[in-house]
Amino acid sequence: MKTEKNKILSLLLYLTGIHSFIVGLGLIFLPLSIFEFLGFHHEVERFFPAQGGVFHLLMAVCYSLAARNLLKYEQMIVFSVIVKSGATIFLLIYFIFIDPVALVLLSCVSDFALGLLIYILYRRLKKTSFFSQDKL
């Protein structure tokens, strides 16, 4: 049963997955000089951006699974909200207490907004009978 609400949630999850995929590739392949240009002025081992990039690529898969089949992967929607909430808290703490880089604050705001939108759309869809359908 396709409704406007689940189409919007699927689209948002796909877009979140695409964003996460692009960020992941950037973290893995961009030269460190780009990170300096973006406001990160501390020397950093190449391992840590690559590790974050792999995490983003894995999350892109999770977001896409949820988007592809909301019924079958309902828990991935919940997981997406948890991940976005955790990222928001981490980035805010990092920005306030460690290094006030503008890109960190922008990432914090975008993760908060995406997590909130996913949560709101999921809750609205949950109020319908959509998730009580057969999961297969």
Coordinates of N, CA, C and O in Angstrom, one line a residue:
M1 N 0.8 -1.2 0.0 CA 0.0 0.0 0.0 C 0.9 1.2 0.0 O 1.6 1.5 1.0
K2 N 0.9 1.9 -1.1 CA 1.7 3.1 -1.2 C 0.9 4.4 -0.8 O -0.2 4.6 -1.4
T3 N 1.4 5.1 0.2 CA 0.7 6.3 0.5 C 1.7 7.4 0.3 O 2.9 7.2 0.2
E4 N 1.2 8.6 0.4 CA 2.1 9.8 0.2 C 3.1 9.8 1.4 O 4.3 10.2 1.2
K5 N 2.7 9.5 2.6 CA 3.6 9.5 3.7 C 4.8 8.5 3.6 O 5.9 8.9 3.9
N6 N 4.5 7.3 3.1 CA 5.6 6.4 3.0 C 6.5 6.7 1.8 O 7.7 6.4 1.8
K7 N 6.0 7.3 0.8 CA 6.8 7.7 -0.4 C 7.8 8.8 0.1 O 8.9 8.8 -0.3
I8 N 7.3 9.8 0.9 CA 8.1 10.8 1.4 C 9.2 10.3 2.3 O 10.4 10.7 2.2
L9 N 8.9 9.4 3.2 CA 9.8 8.8 4.1 C 10.9 8.0 3.3 O 12.1 8.1 3.6
S10 N 10.5 7.2 2.3 CA 11.4 6.5 1.5 C 12.3 7.4 0.8 O 13.6 7.2 0.7
L11 N 11.8 8.5 0.2 CA 12.7 9.5 -0.5 C 13.7 10.1 0.4 O 14.9 10.2 0.1
L12 N 13.2 10.5 1.6 CA 14.1 11.1 2.6 C 15.2 10.1 3.0 O 16.4 10.5 3.1
L13 N 14.9 8.9 3.2 CA 15.9 7.9 3.5 C 16.9 7.7 2.4 O 18.1 7.5 2.6
Y14 N 16.4 7.6 1.2 CA 17.3 7.5 0.0 C 18.2 8.7 -0.1 O 19.4 8.5 -0.3
L15 N 17.7 9.9 0.1 CA 18.5 11.1 0.0 C 19.6 11.1 1.1 O 20.7 11.5 0.9
T16 N 19.1 10.6 2.3 CA 20.1 10.5 3.4 C 21.2 9.5 3.1 O 22.3 9.8 3.4
G17 N 20.8 8.4 2.5 CA 21.8 7.4 2.1 C 22.7 8.0 1.0 O 24.0 7.7 1.1
I18 N 22.2 8.7 0.1 CA 23.1 9.3 -1.0 C 24.1 10.3 -0.3 O 25.3 10.3 -0.6
H19 N 23.6 11.1 0.6 CA 24.4 12.1 1.3 C 25.5 11.4 2.1 O 26.7 11.7 2.0
S20 N 25.1 10.3 2.8 CA 26.1 9.6 3.6 C 27.1 8.9 2.7 O 28.3 8.9 3.0
F21 N 26.7 8.4 1.6 CA 27.6 7.8 0.6 C 28.7 8.8 0.1 O 29.9 8.5 0.1
I22 N 28.2 10.0 -0.3 CA 29.1 11.0 -0.8 C 30.1 11.5 0.3 O 31.3 11.6 0.1
V23 N 29.5 11.7 1.5 CA 30.4 12.1 2.6 C 31.4 11.0 2.9 O 32.6 11.3 3.1
G24 N 31.0 9.7 2.9 CA 31.9 8.6 3.1 C 33.0 8.6 2.1 O 34.2 8.4 2.4
L25 N 32.7 8.7 0.8 CA 33.7 8.8 -0.3 C 34.7 9.9 -0.1 O 35.9 9.8 -0.2
G26 N 34.1 11.1 0.3 CA 34.9 12.3 0.6 C 35.9 12.0 1.7 O 37.1 12.4 1.6
L27 N 35.4 11.5 2.8 CA 36.3 11.2 3.9 C 37.4 10.2 3.6 O 38.6 10.3 4.1
I28 N 37.1 9.3 2.7 CA 38.1 8.3 2.4 C 39.1 8.8 1.4 O 40.3 8.6 1.5
F29 N 38.7 9.5 0.4 CA 39.5 9.9 -0.8 C 40.0 11.3 -0.8 O 41.0 11.6 -1.6
L30 N 39.4 12.2 -0.2 CA 39.9 13.6 -0.3 C 41.2 13.8 0.4 O 41.5 13.2 1.5
P31 N 42.1 14.6 -0.2 CA 43.4 14.8 0.4 C 43.3 15.7 1.7 O 42.3 16.4 1.9
L32 N 44.2 15.5 2.6 CA 44.2 16.2 3.9 C 44.1 17.7 3.7 O 43.6 18.4 4.6
S33 N 44.7 18.2 2.6 CA 44.6 19.7 2.4 C 43.2 20.2 2.3 O 42.9 21.3 2.6
I34 N 42.3 19.4 1.8 CA 40.9 19.8 1.7 C 40.3 19.9 3.1 O 39.5 20.9 3.4
F35 N 40.7 19.0 4.0 CA 40.2 19.1 5.4 C 40.7 20.4 6.0 O 40.0 21.0 6.8
E36 N 41.9 20.8 5.7 CA 42.4 22.1 6.3 C 41.6 23.2 5.7 O 41.3 24.1 6.4
F37 N 41.3 23.2 4.4 CA 40.5 24.2 3.8 C 39.2 24.3 4.5 O 38.6 25.4 4.6
L38 N 38.6 23.2 4.9 CA 37.3 23.2 5.5 C 37.3 23.6 7.0 O 36.3 23.6 7.6
G39 N 38.5 23.9 7.5 CA 38.6 24.4 8.9 C 39.2 23.5 9.9 O 39.4 23.8 11.0
F40 N 39.6 22.3 9.5 CA 40.3 21.4 10.4 C 41.8 21.6 10.2 O 42.4 21.2 9.3
H41 N 42.4 22.2 11.2 CA 43.8 22.6 11.1 C 44.8 21.8 12.0 O 45.9 22.1 12.0
H42 N 44.3 20.7 12.5 CA 45.2 19.9 13.3 C 45.7 18.7 12.4 O 44.9 18.2 11.6
E43 N 46.9 18.4 12.6 CA 47.4 17.2 11.8 C 46.6 16.0 12.2 O 46.4 15.8 13.4
V44 N 46.3 15.2 11.3 CA 45.5 14.1 11.5 C 46.0 12.9 10.8 O 46.5 13.0 9.6
E45 N 46.0 11.7 11.4 CA 46.4 10.5 10.7 C 45.3 10.2 9.7 O 44.2 10.3 9.9
R46 N 45.7 9.7 8.5 CA 44.8 9.4 7.4 C 43.8 8.3 7.8 O 42.7 8.3 7.3
F47 N 44.1 7.5 8.8 CA 43.3 6.4 9.2 C 41.9 6.9 9.7 O 40.9 6.3 9.4
F48 N 41.9 7.9 10.5 CA 40.6 8.3 11.1 C 39.6 8.9 10.2 O 38.4 8.5 10.2
P49 N 40.0 9.7 9.2 CA 39.0 10.1 8.2 C 38.5 8.9 7.4 O 37.3 8.8 7.0
A50 N 39.4 8.0 7.1 CA 39.0 6.8 6.3 C 38.1 5.9 7.1 O 37.1 5.4 6.6
Q51 N 38.3 5.8 8.4 CA 37.4 5.0 9.3 C 36.0 5.7 9.3 O 35.0 5.0 9.2
G52 N 36.0 7.0 9.4 CA 34.7 7.7 9.4 C 34.0 7.5 8.0 O 32.8 7.4 7.9
G53 N 34.8 7.5 6.9 CA 34.3 7.3 5.6 C 33.6 5.9 5.5 O 32.5 5.8 4.9
V54 N 34.3 4.9 6.0 CA 33.7 3.5 5.9 C 32.4 3.5 6.7 O 31.4 2.9 6.3
F55 N 32.4 4.1 7.9 CA 31.2 4.2 8.7 C 30.0 4.8 7.9 O 28.9 4.3 7.8
H56 N 30.3 5.9 7.2 CA 29.3 6.6 6.4 C 28.8 5.7 5.2 O 27.6 5.7 4.9
L57 N 29.7 4.9 4.6 CA 29.3 4.0 3.5 C 28.4 2.9 4.1 O 27.4 2.6 3.4
L58 N 28.7 2.4 5.2 CA 27.9 1.4 5.8 C 26.5 2.0 6.2 O 25.5 1.3 6.0
M59 N 26.5 3.2 6.7 CA 25.2 3.8 7.0 C 24.4 4.1 5.8 O 23.2 4.0 5.8
A60 N 25.1 4.4 4.7 CA 24.3 4.6 3.4 C 23.6 3.3 3.0 O 22.4 3.4 2.6
V61 N 24.2 2.2 3.3 CA 23.5 0.9 3.0 C 22.3 0.8 3.9 O 21.2 0.4 3.4
C62 N 22.5 1.1 5.2 CA 21.3 1.0 6.1 C 20.2 1.9 5.7 O 19.0 1.5 5.8
Y63 N 20.5 3.1 5.4 CA 19.4 4.1 5.0 C 18.7 3.6 3.8 O 17.5 3.7 3.6
S64 N 19.5 3.0 2.8 CA 18.9 2.6 1.6 C 18.0 1.3 1.8 O 17.0 1.2 1.1
L65 N 18.5 0.4 2.7 CA 17.6 -0.7 3.0 C 16.3 -0.3 3.5 O 15.2 -0.8 3.1
A66 N 16.3 0.6 4.5 CA 15.1 1.1 5.1 C 14.2 1.8 4.0 O 13.0 1.6 3.9
A67 N 14.8 2.6 3.1 CA 14.1 3.3 2.1 C 13.4 2.3 1.1 O 12.3 2.5 0.6
R68 N 14.2 1.2 0.8 CA 13.7 0.3 -0.2 C 12.5 -0.5 0.2 O 11.6 -0.7 -0.6
N69 N 12.4 -0.8 1.5 CA 11.3 -1.6 2.0 C 11.0 -1.2 3.4 O 11.6 -1.8 4.4
L70 N 10.2 -0.2 3.6 CA 9.9 0.3 5.0 C 9.3 -0.8 5.9 O 9.6 -0.8 7.1
L71 N 8.5 -1.6 5.3 CA 7.9 -2.7 6.2 C 8.9 -3.7 6.6 O 9.0 -4.0 7.8
K72 N 9.7 -4.2 5.7 CA 10.6 -5.3 6.0 C 11.7 -4.7 6.9 O 12.2 -5.5 7.8
Y73 N 12.2 -3.5 6.7 CA 13.3 -3.0 7.5 C 12.9 -1.8 8.4 O 13.6 -0.8 8.6
E74 N 11.7 -2.0 9.0 CA 11.2 -0.9 9.9 C 12.2 -0.6 11.0 O 12.4 0.6 11.3
Q75 N 12.9 -1.6 11.5 CA 13.9 -1.3 12.6 C 15.1 -0.5 12.1 O 15.7 0.2 12.9
M76 N 15.4 -0.5 10.8 CA 16.4 0.3 10.3 C 16.0 1.8 10.3 O 16.8 2.7 10.4
I77 N 14.7 2.1 10.2 CA 14.2 3.4 10.4 C 14.5 3.9 11.8 O 15.0 5.0 12.0
V78 N 14.2 3.1 12.7 CA 14.4 3.4 14.1 C 15.9 3.6 14.4 O 16.4 4.6 15.0
F79 N 16.7 2.7 13.8 CA 18.2 2.8 13.9 C 18.7 4.1 13.3 O 19.6 4.7 13.8
S80 N 18.1 4.5 12.2 CA 18.5 5.8 11.5 C 18.3 7.0 12.4 O 19.1 7.9 12.5
V81 N 17.1 7.0 13.1 CA 16.9 8.1 14.1 C 17.9 8.0 15.2 O 18.4 9.1 15.6
I82 N 18.2 6.8 15.7 CA 19.2 6.7 16.8 C 20.6 7.2 16.3 O 21.3 8.0 17.0
V83 N 21.0 6.8 15.1 CA 22.3 7.2 14.6 C 22.3 8.8 14.4 O 23.3 9.4 14.8
K84 N 21.3 9.3 13.9 CA 21.3 10.8 13.7 C 21.3 11.5 15.0 O 21.9 12.6 15.1
S85 N 20.6 11.0 16.0 CA 20.6 11.6 17.3 C 22.0 11.5 18.0 O 22.4 12.5 18.5
G86 N 22.6 10.4 17.9 CA 23.9 10.2 18.4 C 24.9 11.1 17.7 O 25.8 11.7 18.3
A87 N 24.8 11.2 16.4 CA 25.7 12.1 15.6 C 25.5 13.6 16.0 O 26.5 14.3 16.2
T88 N 24.2 14.0 16.3 CA 24.0 15.3 16.7 C 24.6 15.6 18.0 O 25.3 16.7 18.2
I89 N 24.5 14.8 19.0 CA 25.0 15.0 20.3 C 26.6 15.0 20.2 O 27.2 15.9 20.8
F90 N 27.2 14.0 19.5 CA 28.6 14.0 19.4 C 29.1 15.3 18.7 O 30.1 15.9 19.2
L91 N 28.5 15.7 17.6 CA 29.0 16.9 16.9 C 28.8 18.2 17.7 O 29.7 19.0 17.7
L92 N 27.8 18.3 18.4 CA 27.6 19.5 19.3 C 28.6 19.5 20.4 O 29.2 20.6 20.7
I93 N 28.9 18.4 21.0 CA 29.9 18.3 22.1 C 31.3 18.7 21.5 O 32.0 19.4 22.1
Y94 N 31.6 18.1 20.3 CA 32.8 18.4 19.7 C 33.0 19.8 19.4 O 34.0 20.4 19.6
F95 N 31.9 20.4 18.8 CA 32.0 21.8 18.5 C 32.2 22.7 19.7 O 33.0 23.7 19.7
I96 N 31.4 22.4 20.8 CA 31.5 23.3 22.0 C 32.8 23.1 22.8 O 33.4 24.1 23.2
F97 N 33.2 21.9 23.0 CA 34.3 21.6 23.9 C 35.7 21.3 23.2 O 36.7 21.4 23.9
I98 N 35.7 21.0 22.0 CA 37.0 20.6 21.4 C 37.4 21.5 20.3 O 38.5 22.1 20.4
D99 N 36.6 21.8 19.3 CA 37.1 22.6 18.1 C 35.9 23.2 17.4 O 35.1 22.5 16.8
P100 N 35.7 24.5 17.6 CA 34.5 25.2 17.0 C 34.7 25.4 15.5 O 34.7 26.5 15.0
V101 N 34.7 24.3 14.7 CA 34.8 24.4 13.3 C 33.4 24.5 12.7 O 32.5 23.8 13.1
A102 N 33.2 25.5 11.8 CA 31.9 25.8 11.3 C 31.3 24.5 10.6 O 30.1 24.3 10.7
L103 N 32.1 23.7 9.9 CA 31.6 22.5 9.2 C 31.0 21.5 10.2 O 30.0 20.8 9.9
V104 N 31.6 21.5 11.4 CA 31.1 20.6 12.5 C 29.7 21.0 12.9 O 28.8 20.2 13.1
L105 N 29.5 22.3 13.1 CA 28.2 22.8 13.5 C 27.2 22.6 12.4 O 26.1 22.2 12.7
L106 N 27.6 22.8 11.2 CA 26.7 22.6 10.0 C 26.3 21.1 9.9 O 25.1 20.8 9.7
S107 N 27.2 20.2 10.2 CA 26.9 18.8 10.2 C 26.0 18.5 11.3 O 25.1 17.6 11.2
C108 N 26.2 19.1 12.5 CA 25.3 18.9 13.6 C 23.9 19.3 13.3 O 22.9 18.5 13.6
V109 N 23.7 20.4 12.7 CA 22.4 20.9 12.4 C 21.7 20.1 11.3 O 20.6 19.7 11.5
S110 N 22.5 19.6 10.3 CA 21.9 18.8 9.3 C 21.5 17.4 9.8 O 20.5 16.9 9.5
D111 N 22.4 16.8 10.7 CA 22.0 15.5 11.3 C 20.8 15.7 12.2 O 19.9 14.8 12.1
F112 N 20.7 16.7 12.9 CA 19.5 16.9 13.8 C 18.3 17.1 12.9 O 17.3 16.4 13.2
A113 N 18.3 17.9 11.8 CA 17.2 18.1 11.0 C 16.8 16.8 10.3 O 15.6 16.4 10.2
L114 N 17.7 16.0 9.7 CA 17.4 14.8 9.1 C 16.8 13.8 10.1 O 15.8 13.1 9.8
G115 N 17.4 13.7 11.2 CA 16.9 12.7 12.3 C 15.5 13.1 12.7 O 14.6 12.2 12.8
L116 N 15.3 14.4 12.9 CA 13.9 14.9 13.3 C 12.9 14.6 12.2 O 11.8 14.1 12.5
L117 N 13.2 14.9 10.9 CA 12.3 14.6 9.8 C 12.0 13.1 9.7 O 10.8 12.7 9.5
I118 N 13.0 12.3 9.8 CA 12.8 10.8 9.7 C 11.9 10.4 10.8 O 10.9 9.7 10.6
Y119 N 12.1 10.9 12.0 CA 11.3 10.6 13.2 C 9.9 11.0 13.0 O 8.9 10.2 13.3
I120 N 9.7 12.2 12.6 CA 8.3 12.8 12.4 C 7.6 11.9 11.4 O 6.4 11.5 11.6
L121 N 8.2 11.7 10.2 CA 7.5 10.9 9.2 C 7.3 9.5 9.6 O 6.2 8.9 9.3
Y122 N 8.2 8.9 10.3 CA 8.0 7.5 10.8 C 6.8 7.5 11.8 O 6.0 6.6 11.7
R123 N 6.8 8.4 12.8 CA 5.7 8.5 13.7 C 4.3 8.7 13.0 O 3.3 8.0 13.4
R124 N 4.3 9.5 12.0 CA 3.0 9.7 11.3 C 2.6 8.5 10.6 O 1.4 8.1 10.6
L125 N 3.5 7.8 10.0 CA 3.2 6.5 9.3 C 2.8 5.4 10.3 O 2.0 4.6 10.0
K126 N 3.5 5.5 11.4 CA 3.2 4.5 12.5 C 1.7 4.6 13.0 O 1.1 3.6 13.4
K127 N 1.2 5.8 13.0 CA -0.2 6.1 13.4 C -1.2 5.5 12.5 O -2.3 5.3 12.8
T128 N -0.8 5.2 11.2 CA -1.7 4.6 10.3 C -1.6 3.1 10.5 O -0.8 2.6 11.3
S129 N -2.2 2.3 9.7 CA -2.1 0.9 9.8 C -1.0 0.3 8.9 O -0.9 -0.9 8.7
F130 N -0.1 1.2 8.4 CA 0.9 0.8 7.4 C 1.8 -0.3 8.0 O 2.1 -1.3 7.3
F131 N 2.3 -0.2 9.2 CA 3.3 -1.1 9.7 C 2.6 -2.4 10.3 O 3.3 -3.3 10.7
S132 N 1.3 -2.4 10.3 CA 0.6 -3.7 10.8 C 0.4 -4.6 9.6 O -0.1 -5.7 9.8
Q133 N 0.8 -4.2 8.4 CA 0.7 -5.1 7.3 C 1.7 -6.2 7.4 O 2.6 -6.2 8.2
D134 N 1.5 -7.2 6.5 CA 2.5 -8.3 6.4 C 3.9 -7.8 6.1 O 4.0 -7.0 5.1
K135 N 4.9 -8.2 6.8 CA 6.3 -7.6 6.6 C 7.0 -8.1 5.4 O 8.0 -7.6 5.0
L136 N 6.4 -9.1 4.7 CA 7.1 -9.6 3.5 C 6.4 -9.1 2.4 O 6.7 -8.8 1.4

